[in-house]
PDB file of N, CA and C in Angstrom:
ATOM      1  N   MET I   1      18.700  -1.684  18.683  1.00 58.00           N
ATOM      2  CA  MET I   1      17.664  -2.112  17.901  1.00 58.00           C
ATOM      3  C   MET I   1      17.671  -1.918  16.537  1.00 58.00           C
ATOM      4  N   ASP I   2      17.631  -2.569  15.518  1.00 77.00           N
ATOM      5  CA  ASP I   2      17.805  -2.400  14.202  1.00 77.00           C
ATOM      6  C   ASP I   2      16.713  -1.431  13.721  1.00 77.00           C
ATOM      7  N   ALA I   3      17.170  -0.860  12.864  1.00 84.00           N
ATOM      8  CA  ALA I   3      16.113   0.161  12.109  1.00 84.00           C
ATOM      9  C   ALA I   3      15.063  -0.760  11.374  1.00 84.00           C
ATOM     10  N   PRO I   4      13.938  -0.222  11.150  1.00 89.00           N
ATOM     11  CA  PRO I   4      12.739  -0.882  10.254  1.00 89.00           C
ATOM     12  C   PRO I   4      13.365  -1.103   8.860  1.00 89.00           C
ATOM     13  N   VAL I   5      12.682  -1.886   8.417  1.00 94.00           N
ATOM     14  CA  VAL I   5      12.744  -1.888   7.126  1.00 94.00           C
ATOM     15  C   VAL I   5      11.534  -1.086   6.102  1.00 94.00           C
ATOM     16  N   GLU I   6      12.151  -0.342   5.089  1.00 96.00           N
ATOM     17  CA  GLU I   6      11.148   0.302   4.414  1.00 96.00           C
ATOM     18  C   GLU I   6      10.420  -0.076   3.070  1.00 96.00           C
ATOM     19  N   TYR I   7       9.280  -0.107   2.749  1.00 97.00           N
ATOM     20  CA  TYR I   7       9.175  -0.614   1.541  1.00 97.00           C
ATOM     21  C   TYR I   7       8.253   0.553   0.701  1.00 97.00           C
ATOM     22  N   LEU I   8       8.224   0.662  -0.560  1.00 97.00           N
ATOM     23  CA  LEU I   8       7.675   1.257  -1.408  1.00 97.00           C
ATOM     24  C   LEU I   8       6.836   0.586  -2.308  1.00 97.00           C
ATOM     25  N   ILE I   9       5.380   0.396  -2.037  1.00 98.00           N
ATOM     26  CA  ILE I   9       4.339  -0.228  -2.823  1.00 98.00           C
ATOM     27  C   ILE I   9       3.742   0.654  -3.828  1.00 98.00           C
ATOM     28  N   THR I  10       3.818   0.127  -5.466  1.00 98.00           N
ATOM     29  CA  THR I  10       3.397   0.920  -6.184  1.00 98.00           C
ATOM     30  C   THR I  10       2.146  -0.324  -6.959  1.00 98.00           C
ATOM     31  N   ALA I  11       1.146  -0.177  -6.807  1.00 98.00           N
ATOM     32  CA  ALA I  11      -0.109  -0.919  -7.248  1.00 98.00           C
ATOM     33  C   ALA I  11      -0.860  -0.628  -8.185  1.00 98.00           C
ATOM     34  N   TRP I  12      -1.279  -1.181  -9.526  1.00 98.00           N
ATOM     35  CA  TRP I  12      -2.235  -0.525  -9.959  1.00 98.00           C
ATOM     36  C   TRP I  12      -3.667  -1.789 -10.232  1.00 98.00           C
ATOM     37  N   ASP I  13      -4.557  -1.366 -10.264  1.00 98.00           N
ATOM     38  CA  ASP I  13      -5.839  -2.220 -10.202  1.00 98.00           C
ATOM     39  C   ASP I  13      -5.754  -2.532 -11.566  1.00 98.00           C
ATOM     40  N   GLY I  14      -6.556  -3.567 -11.523  1.00 97.00           N
ATOM     41  CA  GLY I  14      -6.992  -4.436 -12.831  1.00 97.00           C
ATOM     42  C   GLY I  14      -7.664  -3.258 -13.853  1.00 97.00           C
ATOM     43  N   THR I  15      -7.637  -3.636 -14.881  1.00 96.00           N
ATOM     44  CA  THR I  15      -8.344  -2.757 -15.948  1.00 96.00           C
ATOM     45  C   THR I  15      -9.725  -3.030 -16.510  1.00 96.00           C
ATOM     46  N   ASP I  16      -9.954  -4.548 -16.245  1.00 97.00           N
ATOM     47  CA  ASP I  16     -11.550  -4.680 -16.324  1.00 97.00           C
ATOM     48  C   ASP I  16     -12.560  -4.522 -15.987  1.00 97.00           C
ATOM     49  N   ALA I  17     -13.825  -4.813 -16.388  1.00 96.00           N
ATOM     50  CA  ALA I  17     -14.995  -3.961 -16.023  1.00 96.00           C
ATOM     51  C   ALA I  17     -15.439  -4.259 -14.563  1.00 96.00           C
ATOM     52  N   GLY I  18     -14.830  -5.300 -13.704  1.00 96.00           N
ATOM     53  CA  GLY I  18     -15.063  -5.421 -12.376  1.00 96.00           C
ATOM     54  C   GLY I  18     -14.133  -4.577 -11.478  1.00 96.00           C
ATOM     55  N   ALA I  19     -13.134  -4.051 -11.907  1.00 96.00           N
ATOM     56  CA  ALA I  19     -11.893  -3.610 -11.270  1.00 96.00           C
ATOM     57  C   ALA I  19     -12.462  -2.769 -10.131  1.00 96.00           C
ATOM     58  N   LEU I  20     -13.316  -1.589 -10.610  1.00 94.00           N
ATOM     59  CA  LEU I  20     -13.849  -0.838  -9.581  1.00 94.00           C
ATOM     60  C   LEU I  20     -14.846  -1.257  -8.552  1.00 94.00           C
ATOM     61  N   ASP I  21     -15.442  -2.304  -8.734  1.00 96.00           N
ATOM     62  CA  ASP I  21     -16.245  -2.822  -7.989  1.00 96.00           C
ATOM     63  C   ASP I  21     -15.643  -3.751  -6.929  1.00 96.00           C
ATOM     64  N   ARG I  22     -14.490  -4.300  -7.126  1.00 97.00           N
ATOM     65  CA  ARG I  22     -14.056  -4.858  -6.382  1.00 97.00           C
ATOM     66  C   ARG I  22     -13.073  -4.078  -5.385  1.00 97.00           C
ATOM     67  N   ARG I  23     -12.512  -2.928  -5.820  1.00 97.00           N
ATOM     68  CA  ARG I  23     -11.963  -1.716  -4.821  1.00 97.00           C
ATOM     69  C   ARG I  23     -12.770  -1.761  -4.000  1.00 97.00           C
ATOM     70  N   LEU I  24     -14.015  -1.163  -4.447  1.00 96.00           N
ATOM     71  CA  LEU I  24     -15.013  -0.570  -3.607  1.00 96.00           C
ATOM     72  C   LEU I  24     -15.536  -1.424  -2.395  1.00 96.00           C
ATOM     73  N   ALA I  25     -15.405  -3.100  -2.890  1.00 98.00           N
ATOM     74  CA  ALA I  25     -16.102  -3.860  -1.962  1.00 98.00           C
ATOM     75  C   ALA I  25     -15.230  -4.144  -0.716  1.00 98.00           C
ATOM     76  N   VAL I  26     -13.984  -3.653  -1.108  1.00 98.00           N
ATOM     77  CA  VAL I  26     -12.943  -4.167   0.308  1.00 98.00           C
ATOM     78  C   VAL I  26     -12.458  -2.689   0.329  1.00 98.00           C
ATOM     79  N   ARG I  27     -12.576  -1.662  -0.118  1.00 97.00           N
ATOM     80  CA  ARG I  27     -12.185  -0.156   0.504  1.00 97.00           C
ATOM     81  C   ARG I  27     -12.262  -0.139   1.861  1.00 97.00           C
ATOM     82  N   ASP I  28     -13.464  -0.577   2.878  1.00 98.00           N
ATOM     83  CA  ASP I  28     -13.483  -0.021   4.112  1.00 98.00           C
ATOM     84  C   ASP I  28     -12.315  -0.989   4.603  1.00 98.00           C
ATOM     85  N   ALA I  29     -12.119  -2.302   4.515  1.00 98.00           N
ATOM     86  CA  ALA I  29     -11.166  -2.898   5.152  1.00 98.00           C
ATOM     87  C   ALA I  29      -9.796  -2.205   5.037  1.00 98.00           C
ATOM     88  N   HIS I  30      -9.575  -1.926   3.976  1.00 98.00           N
ATOM     89  CA  HIS I  30      -8.245  -1.392   3.255  1.00 98.00           C
ATOM     90  C   HIS I  30      -7.908  -0.089   4.157  1.00 98.00           C
ATOM     91  N   LEU I  31      -9.105   0.506   4.143  1.00 97.00           N
ATOM     92  CA  LEU I  31      -8.659   1.837   4.929  1.00 97.00           C
ATOM     93  C   LEU I  31      -8.552   1.683   6.550  1.00 97.00           C
ATOM     94  N   ALA I  32      -9.288   0.972   7.062  1.00 98.00           N
ATOM     95  CA  ALA I  32      -9.170   0.416   8.581  1.00 98.00           C
ATOM     96  C   ALA I  32      -7.732  -0.122   8.715  1.00 98.00           C
ATOM     97  N   GLY I  33      -7.492  -0.960   7.692  1.00 97.00           N
ATOM     98  CA  GLY I  33      -6.281  -1.735   7.915  1.00 97.00           C
ATOM     99  C   GLY I  33      -4.935  -0.396   7.877  1.00 97.00           C
ATOM    100  N   ALA I  34      -5.231   0.594   7.202  1.00 97.00           N
ATOM    101  CA  ALA I  34      -4.023   1.789   6.685  1.00 97.00           C
ATOM    102  C   ALA I  34      -4.103   2.586   8.303  1.00 97.00           C
ATOM    103  N   GLN I  35      -5.278   2.359   8.588  1.00 97.00           N
ATOM    104  CA  GLN I  35      -5.434   3.450   9.801  1.00 97.00           C
ATOM    105  C   GLN I  35      -4.608   2.824  10.961  1.00 97.00           C
ATOM    106  N   ARG I  36      -4.632   1.237  11.010  1.00 97.00           N
ATOM    107  CA  ARG I  36      -4.095   0.652  12.087  1.00 97.00           C
ATOM    108  C   ARG I  36      -2.465   0.830  11.872  1.00 97.00           C
ATOM    109  N   LEU I  37      -2.103   0.532  10.520  1.00 97.00           N
ATOM    110  CA  LEU I  37      -0.838   0.601  10.358  1.00 97.00           C
ATOM    111  C   LEU I  37       0.043   1.956  10.608  1.00 97.00           C
ATOM    112  N   ALA I  38      -1.051   3.321  10.472  1.00 97.00           N
ATOM    113  CA  ALA I  38      -0.274   4.720  10.864  1.00 97.00           C
ATOM    114  C   ALA I  38      -0.557   4.573  12.072  1.00 97.00           C
ATOM    115  N   GLU I  39      -1.549   4.036  13.151  1.00 97.00           N
ATOM    116  CA  GLU I  39      -1.249   4.183  14.462  1.00 97.00           C
ATOM    117  C   GLU I  39       0.021   3.585  14.743  1.00 97.00           C
ATOM    118  N   ASN I  40       0.404   2.355  14.322  1.00 96.00           N
ATOM    119  CA  ASN I  40       1.471   1.606  14.757  1.00 96.00           C
ATOM    120  C   ASN I  40       2.636   2.274  14.308  1.00 96.00           C
ATOM    121  N   GLY I  41       2.754   3.098  13.311  1.00 95.00           N
ATOM    122  CA  GLY I  41       3.956   4.302  12.940  1.00 95.00           C
ATOM    123  C   GLY I  41       4.739   3.442  11.539  1.00 95.00           C
ATOM    124  N   GLU I  42       3.775   2.164  11.064  1.00 97.00           N
ATOM    125  CA  GLU I  42       4.033   1.349   9.820  1.00 97.00           C
ATOM    126  C   GLU I  42       3.639   2.112   8.588  1.00 97.00           C
ATOM    127  N   LEU I  43       2.877   2.919   8.358  1.00 97.00           N
ATOM    128  CA  LEU I  43       2.324   3.578   7.379  1.00 97.00           C
ATOM    129  C   LEU I  43       3.125   4.942   7.323  1.00 97.00           C
ATOM    130  N   LEU I  44       3.847   5.170   6.221  1.00 95.00           N
ATOM    131  CA  LEU I  44       4.451   6.803   6.500  1.00 95.00           C
ATOM    132  C   LEU I  44       3.725   7.555   5.656  1.00 95.00           C
ATOM    133  N   SER I  45       3.203   6.916   4.130  1.00 95.00           N
ATOM    134  CA  SER I  45       2.290   7.736   3.495  1.00 95.00           C
ATOM    135  C   SER I  45       1.638   6.775   2.564  1.00 95.00           C
ATOM    136  N   GLY I  46       0.994   7.474   2.110  1.00 96.00           N
ATOM    137  CA  GLY I  46      -0.183   6.361   1.347  1.00 96.00           C
ATOM    138  C   GLY I  46      -1.169   7.058   0.518  1.00 96.00           C
ATOM    139  N   GLY I  47      -1.772   6.610  -0.638  1.00 96.00           N
ATOM    140  CA  GLY I  47      -2.789   7.076  -1.172  1.00 96.00           C
ATOM    141  C   GLY I  47      -3.084   6.552  -2.575  1.00 96.00           C
ATOM    142  N   ALA I  48      -4.333   6.942  -3.170  1.00 97.00           N
ATOM    143  CA  ALA I  48      -4.772   6.273  -4.321  1.00 97.00           C
ATOM    144  C   ALA I  48      -4.121   6.838  -5.388  1.00 97.00           C
ATOM    145  N   ILE I  49      -4.152   6.441  -6.775  1.00 98.00           N
ATOM    146  CA  ILE I  49      -3.315   6.947  -7.894  1.00 98.00           C
ATOM    147  C   ILE I  49      -4.862   6.908  -8.689  1.00 98.00           C
ATOM    148  N   LEU I  50      -4.682   8.028  -9.168  1.00 97.00           N
ATOM    149  CA  LEU I  50      -5.887   8.613 -10.044  1.00 97.00           C
ATOM    150  C   LEU I  50      -5.537   8.732 -11.342  1.00 97.00           C
ATOM    151  N   ASP I  51      -6.548   8.357 -12.372  1.00 97.00           N
ATOM    152  CA  ASP I  51      -6.224   8.496 -13.928  1.00 97.00           C
ATOM    153  C   ASP I  51      -6.745   9.980 -13.844  1.00 97.00           C
ATOM    154  N   ASP I  52      -6.851  10.507 -15.166  1.00 97.00           N
ATOM    155  CA  ASP I  52      -6.877  12.075 -15.759  1.00 97.00           C
ATOM    156  C   ASP I  52      -8.472  12.671 -15.336  1.00 97.00           C
ATOM    157  N   ASP I  53      -9.529  11.382 -15.090  1.00 96.00           N
ATOM    158  CA  ASP I  53     -10.827  11.668 -14.634  1.00 96.00           C
ATOM    159  C   ASP I  53     -11.078  11.585 -13.229  1.00 96.00           C
ATOM    160  N   GLY I  54      -9.946  11.375 -12.072  1.00 96.00           N
ATOM    161  CA  GLY I  54     -10.217  11.290 -10.776  1.00 96.00           C
ATOM    162  C   GLY I  54     -10.803  10.046 -10.466  1.00 96.00           C
ATOM    163  N   ARG I  55     -10.619   9.309 -11.443  1.00 94.00           N
ATOM    164  CA  ARG I  55     -10.793   7.701 -10.459  1.00 94.00           C
ATOM    165  C   ARG I  55      -9.786   7.060 -10.214  1.00 94.00           C
ATOM    166  N   MET I  56     -10.062   6.589  -8.854  1.00 95.00           N
ATOM    167  CA  MET I  56      -9.024   5.505  -8.506  1.00 95.00           C
ATOM    168  C   MET I  56      -8.825   4.114  -9.376  1.00 95.00           C
ATOM    169  N   ILE I  57      -7.387   4.174  -9.879  1.00 97.00           N
ATOM    170  CA  ILE I  57      -6.788   3.296 -10.647  1.00 97.00           C
ATOM    171  C   ILE I  57      -5.815   2.546  -9.928  1.00 97.00           C
ATOM    172  N   GLY I  58      -5.492   2.683  -8.979  1.00 98.00           N
ATOM    173  CA  GLY I  58      -4.109   1.991  -8.000  1.00 98.00           C
ATOM    174  C   GLY I  58      -3.705   2.572  -6.668  1.00 98.00           C
ATOM    175  N   SER I  59      -2.813   2.357  -6.208  1.00 98.00           N
ATOM    176  CA  SER I  59      -2.367   2.652  -4.711  1.00 98.00           C
ATOM    177  C   SER I  59      -0.691   3.027  -4.638  1.00 98.00           C
ATOM    178  N   SER I  60      -0.296   3.923  -3.874  1.00 98.00           N
ATOM    179  CA  SER I  60       0.988   3.899  -3.655  1.00 98.00           C
ATOM    180  C   SER I  60       0.803   3.840  -2.136  1.00 98.00           C
ATOM    181  N   MET I  61       1.915   2.932  -1.378  1.00 97.00           N
ATOM    182  CA  MET I  61       2.171   3.014   0.157  1.00 97.00           C
ATOM    183  C   MET I  61       3.557   3.196   0.196  1.00 97.00           C
ATOM    184  N   HIS I  62       3.908   3.772   1.422  1.00 96.00           N
ATOM    185  CA  HIS I  62       5.423   3.500   2.022  1.00 96.00           C
ATOM    186  C   HIS I  62       5.109   3.203   3.398  1.00 96.00           C
ATOM    187  N   VAL I  63       5.577   2.073   3.753  1.00 97.00           N
ATOM    188  CA  VAL I  63       5.416   1.352   4.983  1.00 97.00           C
ATOM    189  C   VAL I  63       6.776   0.984   5.661  1.00 97.00           C
ATOM    190  N   ALA I  64       6.867   0.738   6.729  1.00 96.00           N
ATOM    191  CA  ALA I  64       8.079   0.368   7.381  1.00 96.00           C
ATOM    192  C   ALA I  64       7.736  -0.562   8.629  1.00 96.00           C
ATOM    193  N   PHE I  65       8.491  -1.768   8.551  1.00 97.00           N
ATOM    194  CA  PHE I  65       8.120  -2.825   9.636  1.00 97.00           C
ATOM    195  C   PHE I  65       9.309  -3.338   9.961  1.00 97.00           C
ATOM    196  N   ALA I  66       9.366  -3.748  11.178  1.00 95.00           N
ATOM    197  CA  ALA I  66      10.441  -4.011  11.867  1.00 95.00           C
ATOM    198  C   ALA I  66      11.232  -5.177  11.132  1.00 95.00           C
ATOM    199  N   ASP I  67      10.502  -6.039  10.228  1.00 94.00           N
ATOM    200  CA  ASP I  67      11.560  -6.870   9.368  1.00 94.00           C
ATOM    201  C   ASP I  67      10.712  -7.341   8.310  1.00 94.00           C
ATOM    202  N   GLU I  68      11.026  -8.080   6.937  1.00 94.00           N
ATOM    203  CA  GLU I  68      10.779  -8.509   6.069  1.00 94.00           C
ATOM    204  C   GLU I  68       9.392  -9.439   6.249  1.00 94.00           C
ATOM    205  N   ALA I  69       9.486 -10.486   7.440  1.00 96.00           N
ATOM    206  CA  ALA I  69       8.393 -11.047   7.928  1.00 96.00           C
ATOM    207  C   ALA I  69       7.186 -10.575   8.166  1.00 96.00           C
ATOM    208  N   SER I  70       7.578  -9.644   8.896  1.00 96.00           N
ATOM    209  CA  SER I  70       6.162  -8.851   9.413  1.00 96.00           C
ATOM    210  C   SER I  70       5.840  -7.960   8.351  1.00 96.00           C
ATOM    211  N   PHE I  71       6.339  -7.444   7.324  1.00 97.00           N
ATOM    212  CA  PHE I  71       6.205  -6.892   5.742  1.00 97.00           C
ATOM    213  C   PHE I  71       5.274  -7.817   5.082  1.00 97.00           C
ATOM    214  N   ARG I  72       5.722  -9.139   5.378  1.00 97.00           N
ATOM    215  CA  ARG I  72       5.411 -10.441   4.136  1.00 97.00           C
ATOM    216  C   ARG I  72       3.495 -10.547   5.231  1.00 97.00           C
ATOM    217  N   ALA I  73       3.431 -10.726   6.073  1.00 97.00           N
ATOM    218  CA  ALA I  73       2.351 -11.085   6.831  1.00 97.00           C
ATOM    219  C   ALA I  73       1.323  -9.925   6.883  1.00 97.00           C
ATOM    220  N   TRP I  74       1.766  -8.798   6.996  1.00 98.00           N
ATOM    221  CA  TRP I  74       0.672  -7.684   6.670  1.00 98.00           C
ATOM    222  C   TRP I  74       0.190  -7.779   4.813  1.00 98.00           C
ATOM    223  N   TYR I  75       1.063  -7.864   3.941  1.00 98.00           N
ATOM    224  CA  TYR I  75       1.016  -7.656   2.740  1.00 98.00           C
ATOM    225  C   TYR I  75      -0.087  -9.042   2.319  1.00 98.00           C
ATOM    226  N   ASP I  76       0.367  -9.988   2.808  1.00 98.00           N
ATOM    227  CA  ASP I  76      -0.625 -11.292   2.632  1.00 98.00           C
ATOM    228  C   ASP I  76      -1.928 -11.106   3.077  1.00 98.00           C
ATOM    229  N   ALA I  77      -2.408 -10.386   4.086  1.00 98.00           N
ATOM    230  CA  ALA I  77      -3.494 -10.275   4.218  1.00 98.00           C
ATOM    231  C   ALA I  77      -3.877  -9.094   4.114  1.00 98.00           C
ATOM    232  N   GLU I  78      -3.371  -7.866   3.229  1.00 98.00           N
ATOM    233  CA  GLU I  78      -3.707  -6.930   2.866  1.00 98.00           C
ATOM    234  C   GLU I  78      -5.420  -7.340   1.898  1.00 98.00           C
ATOM    235  N   PRO I  79      -6.440  -6.205   2.545  1.00 98.00           N
ATOM    236  CA  PRO I  79      -7.611  -6.533   1.473  1.00 98.00           C
ATOM    237  C   PRO I  79      -7.415  -6.424  -0.180  1.00 98.00           C
ATOM    238  N   TYR I  80      -6.589  -5.251  -0.351  1.00 98.00           N
ATOM    239  CA  TYR I  80      -6.536  -5.388  -1.830  1.00 98.00           C
ATOM    240  C   TYR I  80      -5.570  -6.273  -2.561  1.00 98.00           C
ATOM    241  N   VAL I  81      -4.791  -6.788  -1.787  1.00 98.00           N
ATOM    242  CA  VAL I  81      -4.347  -8.373  -2.483  1.00 98.00           C
ATOM    243  C   VAL I  81      -5.320  -9.368  -2.436  1.00 98.00           C
ATOM    244  N   THR I  82      -6.080  -9.598  -1.148  1.00 98.00           N
ATOM    245  CA  THR I  82      -6.745 -10.629  -1.048  1.00 98.00           C
ATOM    246  C   THR I  82      -8.108 -10.716  -1.757  1.00 98.00           C
ATOM    247  N   GLY I  83      -8.566  -9.396  -1.976  1.00 98.00           N
ATOM    248  CA  GLY I  83      -9.645  -8.926  -2.756  1.00 98.00           C
ATOM    249  C   GLY I  83      -9.571  -8.793  -4.322  1.00 98.00           C
ATOM    250  N   ASP I  84      -8.344  -9.057  -4.724  1.00 98.00           N
ATOM    251  CA  ASP I  84      -7.809  -9.193  -6.002  1.00 98.00           C
ATOM    252  C   ASP I  84      -8.454  -7.575  -7.045  1.00 98.00           C
ATOM    253  N   VAL I  85      -7.851  -6.461  -5.842  1.00 98.00           N
ATOM    254  CA  VAL I  85      -7.910  -5.381  -6.297  1.00 98.00           C
ATOM    255  C   VAL I  85      -6.583  -4.959  -7.414  1.00 98.00           C
ATOM    256  N   TRP I  86      -5.343  -5.192  -6.439  1.00 98.00           N
ATOM    257  CA  TRP I  86      -4.370  -4.866  -6.930  1.00 98.00           C
ATOM    258  C   TRP I  86      -3.667  -5.931  -8.140  1.00 98.00           C
ATOM    259  N   ARG I  87      -3.276  -5.671  -9.235  1.00 97.00           N
ATOM    260  CA  ARG I  87      -2.944  -6.657 -10.425  1.00 97.00           C
ATOM    261  C   ARG I  87      -1.760  -6.747 -10.528  1.00 97.00           C
ATOM    262  N   ASP I  88      -1.239  -5.455 -10.827  1.00 98.00           N
ATOM    263  CA  ASP I  88       0.237  -5.090 -11.208  1.00 98.00           C
ATOM    264  C   ASP I  88       0.944  -4.485  -9.909  1.00 98.00           C
ATOM    265  N   VAL I  89       1.690  -5.265  -9.150  1.00 98.00           N
ATOM    266  CA  VAL I  89       2.338  -4.545  -7.856  1.00 98.00           C
ATOM    267  C   VAL I  89       3.679  -4.782  -8.118  1.00 98.00           C
ATOM    268  N   THR I  90       4.601  -3.489  -7.691  1.00 98.00           N
ATOM    269  CA  THR I  90       5.954  -3.353  -7.563  1.00 98.00           C
ATOM    270  C   THR I  90       6.142  -3.164  -5.863  1.00 98.00           C
ATOM    271  N   VAL I  91       7.139  -3.975  -5.254  1.00 97.00           N
ATOM    272  CA  VAL I  91       7.263  -3.872  -4.231  1.00 97.00           C
ATOM    273  C   VAL I  91       8.888  -3.415  -4.021  1.00 97.00           C
ATOM    274  N   ARG I  92       9.325  -2.532  -3.842  1.00 97.00           N
ATOM    275  CA  ARG I  92      10.878  -1.788  -3.710  1.00 97.00           C
ATOM    276  C   ARG I  92      11.244  -1.546  -2.176  1.00 97.00           C
ATOM    277  N   SER I  93      12.581  -2.144  -2.003  1.00 94.00           N
ATOM    278  CA  SER I  93      12.965  -1.796  -0.639  1.00 94.00           C
ATOM    279  C   SER I  93      13.340  -0.268  -0.685  1.00 94.00           C
ATOM    280  N   MET I  94      12.977   0.685   0.485  1.00 92.00           N
ATOM    281  CA  MET I  94      13.550   2.034   0.059  1.00 92.00           C
ATOM    282  C   MET I  94      13.710   2.592   1.245  1.00 92.00           C
ATOM    283  N   ARG I  95      14.206   3.883   1.591  1.00 87.00           N
ATOM    284  CA  ARG I  95      14.611   4.412   2.629  1.00 87.00           C
ATOM    285  C   ARG I  95      14.426   5.825   2.217  1.00 87.00           C
ATOM    286  N   ILE I  96      13.425   6.651   3.327  1.00 81.00           N
ATOM    287  CA  ILE I  96      12.994   7.866   2.912  1.00 81.00           C
ATOM    288  C   ILE I  96      13.950   8.825   3.500  1.00 81.00           C
ATOM    289  N   PHE I  97      14.244  10.184   2.846  1.00 78.00           N
ATOM    290  CA  PHE I  97      14.945  11.109   3.288  1.00 78.00           C
ATOM    291  C   PHE I  97      14.536  12.065   4.286  1.00 78.00           C
ATOM    292  N   ARG I  98      14.811  12.058   5.281  1.00 76.00           N
ATOM    293  CA  ARG I  98      14.060  12.739   6.405  1.00 76.00           C
ATOM    294  C   ARG I  98      15.068  14.189   6.486  1.00 76.00           C
ATOM    295  N   PRO I  99      14.807  15.405   6.212  1.00 81.00           N
ATOM    296  CA  PRO I  99      15.720  16.225   6.466  1.00 81.00           C
ATOM    297  C   PRO I  99      15.501  16.693   7.666  1.00 81.00           C
ATOM    298  N   SER I 100      16.852  17.228   8.180  1.00 84.00           N
ATOM    299  CA  SER I 100      16.999  17.919   9.629  1.00 84.00           C
ATOM    300  C   SER I 100      16.388  19.002   9.952  1.00 84.00           C
ATOM    301  N   ARG I 101      15.679  19.597  11.034  1.00 79.00           N
ATOM    302  CA  ARG I 101      15.518  20.957  10.821  1.00 79.00           C
ATOM    303  C   ARG I 101      16.015  21.454  11.410  1.00 79.00           C
TER     304      ARG I 101
END
């Protein structure tokens, strides 16, 4: 079986006046989806990017999927994507370092 394909997503929210409202409107759906990813072993790490005042201004996620098509299907349905929260997104293939114990 092939190793999963890992991705690092760095996504910045919009900076307009409605940005936080858009994030909050779909946040519960985003978190529920993240929980499902974690239960499936597909979410390796993730969290909100904060500004100096502790306000959410973006997200970082490290995910692993069986193949690019599976990743794309998830990404295209991600609430922060469909809800127009993430405005500046970088997706990079990566491989996490897992030290031996």
